[in-house]
PDB file of C-alpha atoms in Angstrom:
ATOM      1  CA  UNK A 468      23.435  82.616  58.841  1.00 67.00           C
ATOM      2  CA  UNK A 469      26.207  84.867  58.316  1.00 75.00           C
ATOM      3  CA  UNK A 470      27.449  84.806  54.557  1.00 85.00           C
ATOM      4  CA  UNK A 471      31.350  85.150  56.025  1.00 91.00           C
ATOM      5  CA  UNK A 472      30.860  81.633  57.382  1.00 92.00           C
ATOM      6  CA  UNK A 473      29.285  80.063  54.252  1.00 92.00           C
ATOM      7  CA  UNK A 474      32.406  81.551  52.076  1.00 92.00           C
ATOM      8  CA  UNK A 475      34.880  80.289  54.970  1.00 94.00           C
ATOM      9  CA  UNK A 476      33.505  76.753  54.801  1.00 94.00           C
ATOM     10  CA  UNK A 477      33.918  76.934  50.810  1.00 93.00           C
ATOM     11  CA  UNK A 478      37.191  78.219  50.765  1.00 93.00           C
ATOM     12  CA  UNK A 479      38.706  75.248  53.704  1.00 92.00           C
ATOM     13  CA  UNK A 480      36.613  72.664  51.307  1.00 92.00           C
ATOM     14  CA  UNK A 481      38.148  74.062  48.019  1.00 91.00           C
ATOM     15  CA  UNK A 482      42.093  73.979  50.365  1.00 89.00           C
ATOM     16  CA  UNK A 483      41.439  70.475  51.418  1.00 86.00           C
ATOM     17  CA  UNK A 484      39.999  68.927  48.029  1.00 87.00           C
ATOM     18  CA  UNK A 485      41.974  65.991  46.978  1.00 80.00           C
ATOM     19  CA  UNK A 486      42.628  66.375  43.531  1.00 62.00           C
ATOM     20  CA  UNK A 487      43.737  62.601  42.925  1.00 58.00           C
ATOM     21  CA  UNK A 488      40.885  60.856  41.311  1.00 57.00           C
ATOM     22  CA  UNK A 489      38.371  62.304  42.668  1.00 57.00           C
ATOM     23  CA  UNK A 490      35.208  63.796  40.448  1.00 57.00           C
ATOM     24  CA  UNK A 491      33.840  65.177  43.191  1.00 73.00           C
ATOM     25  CA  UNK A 492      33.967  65.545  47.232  1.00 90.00           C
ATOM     26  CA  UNK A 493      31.367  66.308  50.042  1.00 92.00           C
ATOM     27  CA  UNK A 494      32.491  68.233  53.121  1.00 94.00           C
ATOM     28  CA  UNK A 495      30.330  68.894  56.453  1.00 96.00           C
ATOM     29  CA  UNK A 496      31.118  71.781  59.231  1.00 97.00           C
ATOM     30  CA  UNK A 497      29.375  72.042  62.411  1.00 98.00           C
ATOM     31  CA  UNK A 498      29.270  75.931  63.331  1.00 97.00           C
ATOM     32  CA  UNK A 499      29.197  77.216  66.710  1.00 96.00           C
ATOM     33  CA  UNK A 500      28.651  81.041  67.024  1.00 93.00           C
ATOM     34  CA  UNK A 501      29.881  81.288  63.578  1.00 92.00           C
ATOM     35  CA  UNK A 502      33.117  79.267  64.358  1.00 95.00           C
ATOM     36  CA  UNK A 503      33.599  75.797  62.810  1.00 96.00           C
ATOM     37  CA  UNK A 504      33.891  73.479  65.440  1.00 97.00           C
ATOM     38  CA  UNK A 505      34.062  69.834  63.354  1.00 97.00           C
ATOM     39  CA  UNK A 506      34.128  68.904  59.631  1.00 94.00           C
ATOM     40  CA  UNK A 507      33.659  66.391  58.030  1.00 93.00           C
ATOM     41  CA  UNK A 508      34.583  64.387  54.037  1.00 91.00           C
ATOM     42  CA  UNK A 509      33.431  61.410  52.949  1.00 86.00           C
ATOM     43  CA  UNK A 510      34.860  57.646  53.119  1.00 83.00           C
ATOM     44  CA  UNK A 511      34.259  55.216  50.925  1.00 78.00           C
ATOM     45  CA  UNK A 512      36.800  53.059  52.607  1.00 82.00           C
ATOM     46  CA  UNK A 513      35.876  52.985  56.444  1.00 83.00           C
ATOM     47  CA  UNK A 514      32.722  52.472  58.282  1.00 87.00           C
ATOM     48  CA  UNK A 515      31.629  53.241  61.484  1.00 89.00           C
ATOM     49  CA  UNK A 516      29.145  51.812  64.264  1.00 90.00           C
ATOM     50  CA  UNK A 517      27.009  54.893  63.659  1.00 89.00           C
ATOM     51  CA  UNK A 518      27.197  54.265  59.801  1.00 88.00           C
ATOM     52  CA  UNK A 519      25.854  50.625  60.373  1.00 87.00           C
ATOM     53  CA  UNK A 520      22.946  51.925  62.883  1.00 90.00           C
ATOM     54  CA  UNK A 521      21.471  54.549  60.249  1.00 89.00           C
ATOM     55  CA  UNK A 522      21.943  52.352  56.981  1.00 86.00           C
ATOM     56  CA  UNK A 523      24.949  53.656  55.230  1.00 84.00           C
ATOM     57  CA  UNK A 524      25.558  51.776  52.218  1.00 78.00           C
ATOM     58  CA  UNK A 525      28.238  49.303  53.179  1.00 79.00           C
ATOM     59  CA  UNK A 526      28.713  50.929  56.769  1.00 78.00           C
ATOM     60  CA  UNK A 527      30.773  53.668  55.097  1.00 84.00           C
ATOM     61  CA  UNK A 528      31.429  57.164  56.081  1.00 89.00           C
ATOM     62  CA  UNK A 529      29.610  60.372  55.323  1.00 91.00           C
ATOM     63  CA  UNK A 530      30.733  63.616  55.431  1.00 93.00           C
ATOM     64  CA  UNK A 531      27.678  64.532  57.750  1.00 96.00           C
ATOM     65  CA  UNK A 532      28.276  61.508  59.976  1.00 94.00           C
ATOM     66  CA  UNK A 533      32.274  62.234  59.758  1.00 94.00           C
ATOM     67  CA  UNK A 534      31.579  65.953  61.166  1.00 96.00           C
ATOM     68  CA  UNK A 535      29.384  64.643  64.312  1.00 96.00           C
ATOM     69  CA  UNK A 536      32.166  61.914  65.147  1.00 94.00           C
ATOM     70  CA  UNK A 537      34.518  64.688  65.309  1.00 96.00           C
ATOM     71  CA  UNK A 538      32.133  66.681  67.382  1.00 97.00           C
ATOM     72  CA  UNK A 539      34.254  68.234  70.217  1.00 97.00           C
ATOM     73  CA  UNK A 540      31.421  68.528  72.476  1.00 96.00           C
ATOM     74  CA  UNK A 541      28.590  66.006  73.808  1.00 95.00           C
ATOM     75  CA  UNK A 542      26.216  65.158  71.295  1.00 92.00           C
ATOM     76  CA  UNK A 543      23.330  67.235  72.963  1.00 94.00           C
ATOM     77  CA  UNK A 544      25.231  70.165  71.846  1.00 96.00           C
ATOM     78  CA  UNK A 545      24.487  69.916  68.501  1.00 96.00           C
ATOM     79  CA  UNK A 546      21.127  71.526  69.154  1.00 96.00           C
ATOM     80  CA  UNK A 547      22.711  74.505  69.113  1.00 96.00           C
ATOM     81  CA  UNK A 548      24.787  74.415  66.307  1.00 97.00           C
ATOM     82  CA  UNK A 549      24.011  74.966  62.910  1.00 97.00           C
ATOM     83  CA  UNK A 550      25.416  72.008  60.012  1.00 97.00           C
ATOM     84  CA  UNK A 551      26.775  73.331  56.194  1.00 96.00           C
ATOM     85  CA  UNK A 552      26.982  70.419  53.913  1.00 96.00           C
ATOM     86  CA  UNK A 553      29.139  71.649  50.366  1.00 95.00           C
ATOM     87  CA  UNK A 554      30.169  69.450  47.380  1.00 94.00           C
ATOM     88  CA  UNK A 555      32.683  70.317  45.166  1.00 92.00           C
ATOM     89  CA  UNK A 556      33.212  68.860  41.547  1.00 89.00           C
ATOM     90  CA  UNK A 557      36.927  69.072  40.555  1.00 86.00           C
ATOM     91  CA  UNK A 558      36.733  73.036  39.202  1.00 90.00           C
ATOM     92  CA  UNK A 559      35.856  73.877  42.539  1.00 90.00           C
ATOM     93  CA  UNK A 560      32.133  74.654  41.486  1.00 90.00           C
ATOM     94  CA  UNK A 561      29.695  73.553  44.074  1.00 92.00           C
ATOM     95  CA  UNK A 562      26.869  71.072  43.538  1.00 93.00           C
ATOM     96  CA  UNK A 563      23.951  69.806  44.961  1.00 95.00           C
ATOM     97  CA  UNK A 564      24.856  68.579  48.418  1.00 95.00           C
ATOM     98  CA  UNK A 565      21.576  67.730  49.954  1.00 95.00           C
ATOM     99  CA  UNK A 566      21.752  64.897  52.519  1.00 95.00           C
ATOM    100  CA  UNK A 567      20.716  61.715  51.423  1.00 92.00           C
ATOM    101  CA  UNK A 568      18.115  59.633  53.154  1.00 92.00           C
ATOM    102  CA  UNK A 569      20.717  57.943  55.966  1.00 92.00           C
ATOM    103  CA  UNK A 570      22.088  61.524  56.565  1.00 94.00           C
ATOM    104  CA  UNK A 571      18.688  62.895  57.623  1.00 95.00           C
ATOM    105  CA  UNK A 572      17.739  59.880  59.673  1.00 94.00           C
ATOM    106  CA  UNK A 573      21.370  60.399  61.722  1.00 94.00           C
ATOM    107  CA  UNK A 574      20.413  64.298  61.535  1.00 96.00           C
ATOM    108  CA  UNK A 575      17.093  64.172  62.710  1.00 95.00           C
ATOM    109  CA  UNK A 576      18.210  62.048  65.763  1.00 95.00           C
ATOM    110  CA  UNK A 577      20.867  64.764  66.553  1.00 95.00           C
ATOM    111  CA  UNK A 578      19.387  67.618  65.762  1.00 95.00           C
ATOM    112  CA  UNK A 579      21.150  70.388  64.489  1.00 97.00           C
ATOM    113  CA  UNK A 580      19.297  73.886  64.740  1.00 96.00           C
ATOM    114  CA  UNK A 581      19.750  74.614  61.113  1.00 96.00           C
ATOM    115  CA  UNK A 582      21.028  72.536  57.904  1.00 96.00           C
ATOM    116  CA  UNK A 583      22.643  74.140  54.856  1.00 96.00           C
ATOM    117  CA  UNK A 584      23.759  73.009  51.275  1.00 96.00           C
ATOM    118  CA  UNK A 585      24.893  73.854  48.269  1.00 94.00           C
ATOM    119  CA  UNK A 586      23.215  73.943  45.323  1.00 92.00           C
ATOM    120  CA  UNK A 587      24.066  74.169  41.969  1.00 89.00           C
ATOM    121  CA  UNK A 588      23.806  77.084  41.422  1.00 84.00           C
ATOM    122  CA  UNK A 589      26.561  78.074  43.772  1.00 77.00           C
ATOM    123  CA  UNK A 590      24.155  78.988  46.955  1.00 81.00           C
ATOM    124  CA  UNK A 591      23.237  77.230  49.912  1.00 87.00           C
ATOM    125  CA  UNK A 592      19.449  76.619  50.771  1.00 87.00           C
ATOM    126  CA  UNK A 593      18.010  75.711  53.694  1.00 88.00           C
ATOM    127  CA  UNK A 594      16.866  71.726  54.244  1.00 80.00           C
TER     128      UNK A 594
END
């Protein structure tokens, strides 16, 4: 993965953090020949169908799920597209942003080629 992309997804997450009460925030892009095609944040106030299928707590949003609803393409693309998952505490430092149980049971049924987080010590490893 090209390491332009990983700093482009960091620098849209740090530009769209929302400062107001939050600790921290989780972002998802879907990448596309090194363009982001979909991201997604997290939701702790609306659920989804999806949500409900793969066991989110309470039927609410994650970022992962959030990125694949905004998919622009059928959902068979995602095969070829590669997923970056980044959390960010409120200094912009990113943490540990390994998908949770319900996030690999929606990716494994979709498929992405490759998955990527953050860790903490400000790199991304491969899931």
């Amino acid at each position: 993965m090209n390491s332009r992309i990983f700093d482009k997804c960091l620098a849209y997450s740090i530009e769209k953090f929302d400062l107001e009460g939050a600790a921290q925030q989780h972002f998802s892009f879907i990448i596309k020949k090194n363009t982001i095609v979909s991201y997604g944040i997290n939701f702790r106030d609306k659920t989804n169908p999806l949500a409900i299928k793969y066991g989110y707590y309470e039927g609410y949003i994650h970022s992962e799920l959030h990125s694949i609803i905004r998919f622009p393409y059928r959902p068979a693309k995602l095969k070829d597209c590669v997923l970056i998952n980044i959390r960010l505490n409120r200094k912009f430092v990113p943490l540990l942003a390994a998908p949770c149980d319900f996030c690999k049971k929606l990716l494994a049924a979709f498929q992405p080629k490759e998955i990527y987080y953050s860790n903490n010590k400000g790199y991304f490893d491969l899931l």
